[in-house]
């Protein structure tokens, strides 16, 4: 995939209407619908502010949640419009629909320096089907000479009408958020500062197999932690007790070990593990060697020797990509491995890239977010990016 795409800075938007795809899929209180975390709204501000400063009229759109049967009040973007208005310090006009009469009238009346937010794109049945007719209608809101700007990295792995389809009808470029993702993750995949160390955790081998496979082509060292380490351990004849185990994926795990050896890539697996007598924050725990977990016990974190091994590997890195926690970091007792890795990354001189999802949450929670070079805004998208898959919402943008 070509990571070199045109951005908002490569085009003239003065006096034009810009259809801007944001990721405003924010968490909300289920009773009051109050936004509980506005990070995704804040992440869109630099692109929005730039477009408004350049004299564009901005027509922003986004999905929110998974409405099944068309419009539902609980999935309305109205709370987002209110919060966006506060953050921008200016009025945000809110449309009652996506491509209906209200959206059309408000888009037509929109002046340079003003911003309109369309209602939830998933209120339209054709959105997730990438219906060309819907894409055409959305593009038409920007009118003659309009432009499409994609800045919703969390949704670019989906070929929907608002993330990819509209690019067939309007010149399409990236906003600053997607540009940053392409620069950091794309740069790490295409031309990394070496050594490139990839730390992969999380619960399942099955969800990371594509990433491991792709990174074996480019990484110098791959570190395996989290629940998926027990499938690797069992594949090599280790005893894993009641630990998370994907029996069907043992052969794949062994294939990865062999492929790493063939390619001269260091594949580091846990040498000891913290085990618990139940899956609970107050479980009894002890440290045992990897592959020696007794029945009735389960591994919930990497052990102290493994922590040292992994932190030493990070120490001399040029680039580190981290996706997935080392253990059940939600339980304080089993968060030591994840904390240690986050701390090691905060101290290294390497370019540090956190691949969204749980690892991003862990880094934020532990207070190390500002010490990382880049924290991805899309869990699923960053995973598919690291798998080397083409992202429809990026592929549709104009090449630089």
Tab-separated table of C-alpha atoms in Angstrom:
chain	number	residue	atom	x	y	z
A	1	UNK	CA	0.000	0.000	0.000
A	2	UNK	CA	1.213	3.504	-0.797
A	3	UNK	CA	1.464	5.473	2.467
A	4	UNK	CA	2.365	8.703	0.698
A	5	UNK	CA	-0.946	10.552	0.319
A	6	UNK	CA	-1.959	14.149	-0.331
A	7	UNK	CA	-3.061	16.082	2.749
A	8	UNK	CA	-5.195	19.165	3.381
A	9	UNK	CA	-2.039	21.242	2.990
A	10	UNK	CA	-1.602	20.097	-0.626
A	11	UNK	CA	-4.868	21.630	-1.837
A	12	UNK	CA	-6.544	25.035	-1.799
A	13	UNK	CA	-9.739	24.940	0.255
A	14	UNK	CA	-10.466	28.674	0.426
A	15	UNK	CA	-14.129	29.318	-0.295
A	16	UNK	CA	-14.807	25.606	-0.835
A	17	UNK	CA	-17.093	23.214	0.970
A	18	UNK	CA	-15.237	20.334	2.566
A	19	UNK	CA	-16.887	17.041	3.486
A	20	UNK	CA	-14.816	15.935	6.491
A	21	UNK	CA	-15.050	12.372	7.831
A	22	UNK	CA	-14.203	12.381	11.541
A	23	UNK	CA	-14.254	9.645	14.156
A	24	UNK	CA	-16.693	10.945	16.758
A	25	UNK	CA	-17.563	7.443	17.984
A	26	UNK	CA	-17.189	8.548	21.614
A	27	UNK	CA	-18.091	6.669	24.804
A	28	UNK	CA	-21.239	7.972	26.520
A	29	UNK	CA	-23.071	7.476	29.784
A	30	UNK	CA	-25.845	5.046	28.883
A	31	UNK	CA	-28.485	6.884	30.928
A	32	UNK	CA	-27.721	10.584	30.382
A	33	UNK	CA	-25.854	10.159	27.030
A	34	UNK	CA	-23.226	12.576	28.403
A	35	UNK	CA	-19.851	12.090	26.676
A	36	UNK	CA	-17.511	10.364	29.137
A	37	UNK	CA	-14.312	10.795	27.082
A	38	UNK	CA	-13.924	13.470	24.387
A	39	UNK	CA	-10.449	12.393	23.201
A	40	UNK	CA	-11.680	11.558	19.698
A	41	UNK	CA	-13.367	14.936	19.329
A	42	UNK	CA	-10.202	16.725	20.463
A	43	UNK	CA	-8.134	14.643	18.031
A	44	UNK	CA	-10.133	16.114	15.118
A	45	UNK	CA	-9.664	19.752	16.194
A	46	UNK	CA	-6.352	20.524	14.400
A	47	UNK	CA	-7.801	19.532	10.998
A	48	UNK	CA	-11.130	21.297	11.612
A	49	UNK	CA	-9.421	24.472	12.852
A	50	UNK	CA	-7.020	24.487	9.887
A	51	UNK	CA	-9.875	24.141	7.363
A	52	UNK	CA	-11.894	26.915	9.011
A	53	UNK	CA	-8.829	29.187	9.221
A	54	UNK	CA	-8.213	28.582	5.509
A	55	UNK	CA	-11.711	29.845	4.703
A	56	UNK	CA	-13.409	26.523	4.035
A	57	UNK	CA	-16.990	25.662	4.971
A	58	UNK	CA	-16.774	22.349	6.842
A	59	UNK	CA	-19.426	19.627	6.604
A	60	UNK	CA	-18.343	17.110	9.253
A	61	UNK	CA	-19.717	13.576	9.455
A	62	UNK	CA	-19.179	10.502	11.610
A	63	UNK	CA	-20.793	7.310	12.833
A	64	UNK	CA	-21.645	6.674	16.481
A	65	UNK	CA	-22.322	3.215	17.862
A	66	UNK	CA	-24.172	0.561	15.888
A	67	UNK	CA	-27.751	1.653	15.221
A	68	UNK	CA	-29.578	-1.244	13.622
A	69	UNK	CA	-32.893	0.266	12.510
A	70	UNK	CA	-32.207	3.748	11.193
A	71	UNK	CA	-32.405	6.860	13.411
A	72	UNK	CA	-32.465	6.355	17.189
A	73	UNK	CA	-32.170	9.190	19.705
A	74	UNK	CA	-29.556	7.371	21.782
A	75	UNK	CA	-27.214	7.283	18.762
A	76	UNK	CA	-27.681	10.936	17.789
A	77	UNK	CA	-24.586	13.075	17.301
A	78	UNK	CA	-26.290	16.032	19.056
A	79	UNK	CA	-24.112	15.659	22.222
A	80	UNK	CA	-21.040	15.641	19.963
A	81	UNK	CA	-22.165	18.867	18.250
A	82	UNK	CA	-22.554	20.515	21.668
A	83	UNK	CA	-19.097	19.404	22.849
A	84	UNK	CA	-17.451	20.309	19.548
A	85	UNK	CA	-19.013	23.765	19.763
A	86	UNK	CA	-17.517	24.235	23.259
A	87	UNK	CA	-14.059	23.086	22.139
A	88	UNK	CA	-14.025	25.246	18.999
A	89	UNK	CA	-15.552	28.266	20.713
A	90	UNK	CA	-18.019	28.728	17.843
A	91	UNK	CA	-21.438	27.514	16.799
A	92	UNK	CA	-21.694	24.092	15.218
A	93	UNK	CA	-24.805	23.791	13.052
A	94	UNK	CA	-26.435	20.379	13.513
A	95	UNK	CA	-28.369	18.668	10.712
A	96	UNK	CA	-31.352	16.482	11.580
A	97	UNK	CA	-30.374	13.913	8.938
A	98	UNK	CA	-27.459	12.775	6.751
A	99	UNK	CA	-28.545	13.490	3.170
A	100	UNK	CA	-32.192	14.499	3.737
A	101	UNK	CA	-33.859	17.882	3.223
A	102	UNK	CA	-32.464	19.377	6.432
A	103	UNK	CA	-28.855	18.397	5.646
A	104	UNK	CA	-29.195	19.662	2.066
A	105	UNK	CA	-30.642	23.036	3.117
A	106	UNK	CA	-28.049	23.583	5.863
A	107	UNK	CA	-25.145	22.520	3.633
A	108	UNK	CA	-26.340	24.870	0.882
A	109	UNK	CA	-26.547	27.797	3.319
A	110	UNK	CA	-23.137	27.103	4.919
A	111	UNK	CA	-20.642	29.964	4.569
A	112	UNK	CA	-16.789	29.875	4.653
A	113	UNK	CA	-15.564	29.652	8.250
A	114	UNK	CA	-18.733	27.842	9.386
A	115	UNK	CA	-19.118	24.194	10.420
A	116	UNK	CA	-22.052	21.816	10.019
A	117	UNK	CA	-22.288	18.367	11.612
A	118	UNK	CA	-24.431	15.789	9.822
A	119	UNK	CA	-26.443	13.267	11.828
A	120	UNK	CA	-24.994	9.769	12.446
A	121	UNK	CA	-23.937	8.322	9.059
A	122	UNK	CA	-25.148	4.869	10.157
A	123	UNK	CA	-28.711	6.157	10.296
A	124	UNK	CA	-28.502	5.583	6.539
A	125	UNK	CA	-28.819	1.906	5.622
A	126	UNK	CA	-26.435	2.341	2.668
A	127	UNK	CA	-23.532	3.557	4.817
A	128	UNK	CA	-22.076	0.209	5.867
A	129	UNK	CA	-22.875	-1.304	2.453
A	130	UNK	CA	-20.827	1.438	0.744
A	131	UNK	CA	-23.870	2.260	-1.376
A	132	UNK	CA	-22.689	4.421	-4.323
A	133	UNK	CA	-25.989	6.343	-4.392
A	134	UNK	CA	-25.570	7.397	-0.744
A	135	UNK	CA	-21.900	8.271	-1.351
A	136	UNK	CA	-22.965	10.412	-4.327
A	137	UNK	CA	-25.587	12.234	-2.238
A	138	UNK	CA	-23.076	12.911	0.548
A	139	UNK	CA	-20.529	14.206	-1.939
A	140	UNK	CA	-23.216	16.445	-3.488
A	141	UNK	CA	-23.529	18.303	-0.151
A	142	UNK	CA	-20.074	19.785	-0.838
A	143	UNK	CA	-21.295	21.015	-4.226
A	144	UNK	CA	-19.298	22.047	-7.272
A	145	UNK	CA	-15.568	22.298	-6.450
A	146	UNK	CA	-16.064	20.487	-3.143
A	147	UNK	CA	-13.372	18.403	-1.473
A	148	UNK	CA	-13.377	15.265	0.704
A	149	UNK	CA	-11.027	15.084	3.699
A	150	UNK	CA	-10.597	11.774	5.531
A	151	UNK	CA	-9.520	12.083	9.161
A	152	UNK	CA	-11.205	9.096	10.837
A	153	UNK	CA	-8.325	6.634	11.188
A	154	UNK	CA	-10.432	4.432	13.478
A	155	UNK	CA	-12.744	3.721	10.519
A	156	UNK	CA	-10.408	3.567	7.475
A	157	UNK	CA	-10.246	-0.229	7.520
A	158	UNK	CA	-13.935	-0.277	6.599
A	159	UNK	CA	-15.139	0.354	3.046
A	160	UNK	CA	-18.224	2.420	3.919
A	161	UNK	CA	-19.932	5.178	1.925
A	162	UNK	CA	-18.506	7.955	4.142
A	163	UNK	CA	-15.012	6.457	4.524
A	164	UNK	CA	-14.287	5.349	0.963
A	165	UNK	CA	-17.290	5.640	-1.358
A	166	UNK	CA	-17.390	9.455	-1.457
A	167	UNK	CA	-13.836	9.549	-2.862
A	168	UNK	CA	-15.268	8.414	-6.207
A	169	UNK	CA	-17.105	11.759	-6.474
A	170	UNK	CA	-14.791	14.292	-4.797
A	171	UNK	CA	-11.009	14.847	-4.782
A	172	UNK	CA	-9.915	13.072	-1.576
A	173	UNK	CA	-7.027	13.942	0.773
A	174	UNK	CA	-6.092	13.152	4.364
A	175	UNK	CA	-6.430	15.312	7.448
A	176	UNK	CA	-3.633	15.739	10.000
A	177	UNK	CA	-4.703	12.770	12.122
A	178	UNK	CA	-4.475	10.247	9.282
A	179	UNK	CA	-1.292	11.890	8.001
A	180	UNK	CA	0.309	11.302	11.420
A	181	UNK	CA	-0.793	7.641	11.445
A	182	UNK	CA	0.619	7.122	7.947
A	183	UNK	CA	3.879	8.868	8.853
A	184	UNK	CA	4.450	6.869	12.027
A	185	UNK	CA	3.013	3.405	11.368
A	186	UNK	CA	3.639	3.562	7.612
A	187	UNK	CA	7.179	4.805	8.267
A	188	UNK	CA	7.839	2.016	10.765
A	189	UNK	CA	6.656	-0.600	8.273
A	190	UNK	CA	8.307	0.827	5.160
A	191	UNK	CA	11.541	2.298	6.462
A	192	UNK	CA	12.041	1.789	10.211
A	193	UNK	CA	14.868	3.186	12.297
A	194	UNK	CA	16.545	-0.056	13.373
A	195	UNK	CA	16.556	-2.263	15.293
A	196	UNK	CA	12.765	-2.586	14.938
A	197	UNK	CA	11.260	-4.287	17.994
A	198	UNK	CA	7.602	-5.361	17.929
A	199	UNK	CA	5.883	-6.163	21.230
A	200	UNK	CA	2.682	-8.146	20.753
A	201	UNK	CA	0.352	-9.024	23.597
A	202	UNK	CA	-3.336	-9.515	24.109
A	203	UNK	CA	-5.334	-12.653	24.552
A	204	UNK	CA	-5.405	-14.492	21.234
A	205	UNK	CA	-2.880	-15.725	18.692
A	206	UNK	CA	-5.749	-15.941	16.182
A	207	UNK	CA	-6.288	-12.159	16.239
A	208	UNK	CA	-2.571	-11.352	15.862
A	209	UNK	CA	-1.391	-14.055	13.448
A	210	UNK	CA	-1.528	-11.709	10.438
A	211	UNK	CA	0.443	-9.051	12.318
A	212	UNK	CA	3.096	-11.543	13.478
A	213	UNK	CA	3.381	-12.905	9.952
A	214	UNK	CA	3.842	-9.465	8.401
A	215	UNK	CA	6.237	-8.229	11.090
A	216	UNK	CA	8.425	-11.328	10.657
A	217	UNK	CA	9.277	-9.829	7.254
A	218	UNK	CA	10.491	-6.514	8.690
A	219	UNK	CA	11.194	-6.681	12.438
A	220	UNK	CA	14.531	-7.485	14.069
A	221	UNK	CA	12.925	-8.702	17.301
A	222	UNK	CA	9.380	-9.833	18.103
A	223	UNK	CA	8.282	-10.083	21.721
A	224	UNK	CA	5.237	-12.175	22.644
A	225	UNK	CA	3.271	-11.571	25.842
A	226	UNK	CA	-0.298	-11.672	27.125
A	227	UNK	CA	-2.665	-14.629	26.896
A	228	UNK	CA	-1.425	-15.687	23.465
A	229	UNK	CA	1.977	-16.603	24.934
A	230	UNK	CA	0.379	-19.722	26.493
A	231	UNK	CA	-0.576	-21.080	23.071
A	232	UNK	CA	3.081	-20.713	22.044
A	233	UNK	CA	4.164	-22.393	25.286
A	234	UNK	CA	1.740	-25.318	24.838
A	235	UNK	CA	2.810	-25.670	21.191
A	236	UNK	CA	6.360	-26.259	22.401
A	237	UNK	CA	5.261	-28.939	24.848
A	238	UNK	CA	4.849	-26.729	27.922
A	239	UNK	CA	2.233	-27.258	30.619
A	240	UNK	CA	-0.148	-24.297	30.751
A	241	UNK	CA	-2.698	-25.470	33.353
A	242	UNK	CA	-5.964	-23.538	32.988
A	243	UNK	CA	-4.374	-20.664	31.067
A	244	UNK	CA	-5.959	-19.231	27.954
A	245	UNK	CA	-5.168	-21.673	25.157
A	246	UNK	CA	-6.169	-21.782	21.506
A	247	UNK	CA	-5.656	-25.476	20.811
A	248	UNK	CA	-6.330	-25.049	17.074
A	249	UNK	CA	-3.586	-22.449	16.735
A	250	UNK	CA	-0.678	-24.431	18.186
A	251	UNK	CA	0.604	-25.461	14.744
A	252	UNK	CA	0.531	-21.814	13.616
A	253	UNK	CA	2.485	-20.817	16.709
A	254	UNK	CA	5.171	-23.391	15.882
A	255	UNK	CA	5.211	-22.206	12.256
A	256	UNK	CA	5.899	-18.662	13.499
A	257	UNK	CA	8.763	-19.868	15.702
A	258	UNK	CA	10.285	-21.713	12.742
A	259	UNK	CA	9.752	-18.790	10.360
A	260	UNK	CA	11.484	-16.436	12.832
A	261	UNK	CA	14.473	-18.794	13.060
A	262	UNK	CA	14.659	-19.098	9.263
A	263	UNK	CA	14.574	-15.331	8.838
A	264	UNK	CA	17.028	-14.577	11.633
A	265	UNK	CA	14.384	-12.658	13.603
A	266	UNK	CA	14.683	-12.888	17.399
A	267	UNK	CA	11.373	-14.202	18.745
A	268	UNK	CA	11.220	-13.735	22.512
A	269	UNK	CA	8.740	-15.776	24.549
A	270	UNK	CA	8.147	-15.594	28.328
A	271	UNK	CA	10.649	-17.514	30.461
A	272	UNK	CA	8.560	-17.206	33.620
A	273	UNK	CA	4.967	-16.304	34.380
A	274	UNK	CA	2.787	-15.033	37.230
A	275	UNK	CA	0.040	-17.563	37.831
A	276	UNK	CA	-3.225	-17.354	39.778
A	277	UNK	CA	-5.578	-19.906	41.299
A	278	UNK	CA	-8.587	-18.106	39.781
A	279	UNK	CA	-9.366	-15.274	37.365
A	280	UNK	CA	-9.954	-12.551	39.935
A	281	UNK	CA	-8.211	-9.428	41.281
A	282	UNK	CA	-7.768	-11.056	44.710
A	283	UNK	CA	-6.513	-14.444	43.467
A	284	UNK	CA	-3.586	-16.185	45.161
A	285	UNK	CA	-0.552	-15.846	42.910
A	286	UNK	CA	2.993	-17.117	42.501
A	287	UNK	CA	5.758	-17.100	39.886
A	288	UNK	CA	6.684	-20.286	38.000
A	289	UNK	CA	8.896	-21.049	35.013
A	290	UNK	CA	7.146	-20.850	31.627
A	291	UNK	CA	5.646	-24.192	30.601
A	292	UNK	CA	5.386	-25.379	34.208
A	293	UNK	CA	1.922	-24.179	35.205
A	294	UNK	CA	0.126	-26.757	37.406
A	295	UNK	CA	-3.497	-27.821	36.845
A	296	UNK	CA	-5.983	-25.487	38.516
A	297	UNK	CA	-3.722	-22.459	37.946
A	298	UNK	CA	-3.625	-19.981	35.082
A	299	UNK	CA	-1.064	-17.494	33.786
A	300	UNK	CA	-2.177	-13.881	34.126
A	301	UNK	CA	1.062	-11.908	33.614
A	302	UNK	CA	4.685	-12.242	32.528
A	303	UNK	CA	7.122	-12.986	35.354
A	304	UNK	CA	10.006	-10.812	36.667
A	305	UNK	CA	12.745	-12.546	34.609
A	306	UNK	CA	10.673	-12.070	31.463
A	307	UNK	CA	10.124	-8.402	32.370
A	308	UNK	CA	13.895	-7.918	32.498
A	309	UNK	CA	14.428	-9.797	29.211
A	310	UNK	CA	11.773	-7.716	27.415
A	311	UNK	CA	12.880	-4.372	28.858
A	312	UNK	CA	16.494	-5.104	27.850
A	313	UNK	CA	15.309	-5.805	24.281
A	314	UNK	CA	13.529	-2.441	24.173
A	315	UNK	CA	16.555	-0.619	25.581
A	316	UNK	CA	18.643	-0.695	22.412
A	317	UNK	CA	15.805	-0.336	19.892
A	318	UNK	CA	15.516	2.274	17.147
A	319	UNK	CA	11.755	1.779	16.691
A	320	UNK	CA	9.289	-0.016	18.967
A	321	UNK	CA	5.733	-0.973	17.981
A	322	UNK	CA	3.563	-2.155	20.863
A	323	UNK	CA	0.150	-3.744	20.476
A	324	UNK	CA	-1.529	-5.604	23.325
A	325	UNK	CA	-0.931	-5.775	27.104
A	326	UNK	CA	1.441	-8.284	28.731
A	327	UNK	CA	-1.128	-9.545	31.230
A	328	UNK	CA	-4.499	-8.842	32.805
A	329	UNK	CA	-3.547	-5.233	33.549
A	330	UNK	CA	-7.101	-4.409	34.687
A	331	UNK	CA	-6.221	-6.335	37.876
A	332	UNK	CA	-3.575	-4.409	39.840
A	333	UNK	CA	-1.918	-7.648	40.960
A	334	UNK	CA	-1.320	-8.722	37.347
A	335	UNK	CA	-0.405	-5.360	35.821
A	336	UNK	CA	3.334	-5.413	36.614
A	337	UNK	CA	4.417	-6.716	33.186
A	338	UNK	CA	2.382	-4.164	31.249
A	339	UNK	CA	3.555	-1.355	33.570
A	340	UNK	CA	7.206	-2.349	33.183
A	341	UNK	CA	6.980	-2.387	29.374
A	342	UNK	CA	5.211	1.004	29.356
A	343	UNK	CA	7.902	2.421	31.633
A	344	UNK	CA	10.704	0.973	29.481
A	345	UNK	CA	9.144	2.575	26.405
A	346	UNK	CA	8.847	5.907	28.219
A	347	UNK	CA	12.612	5.896	28.897
A	348	UNK	CA	13.962	4.701	25.550
A	349	UNK	CA	15.272	7.041	22.840
A	350	UNK	CA	13.527	4.878	20.223
A	351	UNK	CA	10.527	5.955	18.147
A	352	UNK	CA	7.657	4.435	20.152
A	353	UNK	CA	4.359	3.586	18.469
A	354	UNK	CA	1.399	2.318	20.475
A	355	UNK	CA	-1.094	0.473	18.273
A	356	UNK	CA	-4.394	1.598	19.732
A	357	UNK	CA	-6.838	-0.524	21.716
A	358	UNK	CA	-5.833	-1.952	25.102
A	359	UNK	CA	-2.173	-0.922	24.907
A	360	UNK	CA	-3.227	2.688	24.256
A	361	UNK	CA	-5.597	2.482	27.243
A	362	UNK	CA	-2.818	1.027	29.420
A	363	UNK	CA	-0.336	3.770	28.478
A	364	UNK	CA	-2.945	6.492	29.161
A	365	UNK	CA	-3.972	4.884	32.449
A	366	UNK	CA	-0.370	4.535	33.653
A	367	UNK	CA	0.426	8.165	32.845
A	368	UNK	CA	3.011	7.527	30.103
A	369	UNK	CA	0.987	8.815	27.124
A	370	UNK	CA	3.003	12.016	26.712
A	371	UNK	CA	6.268	10.035	26.633
A	372	UNK	CA	5.292	8.049	23.509
A	373	UNK	CA	6.095	9.197	19.966
A	374	UNK	CA	2.683	8.152	18.678
A	375	UNK	CA	-0.458	6.547	20.071
A	376	UNK	CA	-2.729	5.273	17.323
A	377	UNK	CA	-6.357	6.394	17.374
A	378	UNK	CA	-7.635	3.181	15.781
A	379	UNK	CA	-7.333	-0.277	17.341
A	380	UNK	CA	-8.749	-2.369	14.482
A	381	UNK	CA	-7.346	-0.069	11.804
A	382	UNK	CA	-3.833	-0.078	13.255
A	383	UNK	CA	-3.904	-3.900	13.495
A	384	UNK	CA	-4.907	-4.254	9.834
A	385	UNK	CA	-2.309	-1.618	8.923
A	386	UNK	CA	0.386	-3.681	10.682
A	387	UNK	CA	-0.857	-6.816	8.929
A	388	UNK	CA	0.032	-5.102	5.665
A	389	UNK	CA	-3.604	-5.068	4.534
A	390	UNK	CA	-4.882	-2.352	2.239
A	391	UNK	CA	-7.052	0.120	4.142
A	392	UNK	CA	-9.961	1.188	1.888
A	393	UNK	CA	-10.236	4.631	3.533
A	394	UNK	CA	-6.555	5.313	2.791
A	395	UNK	CA	-6.282	3.629	-0.616
A	396	UNK	CA	-9.014	5.960	-1.963
A	397	UNK	CA	-6.981	9.124	-1.204
A	398	UNK	CA	-4.964	10.940	-3.858
A	399	UNK	CA	-1.309	9.910	-4.018
A	400	UNK	CA	1.200	12.636	-3.179
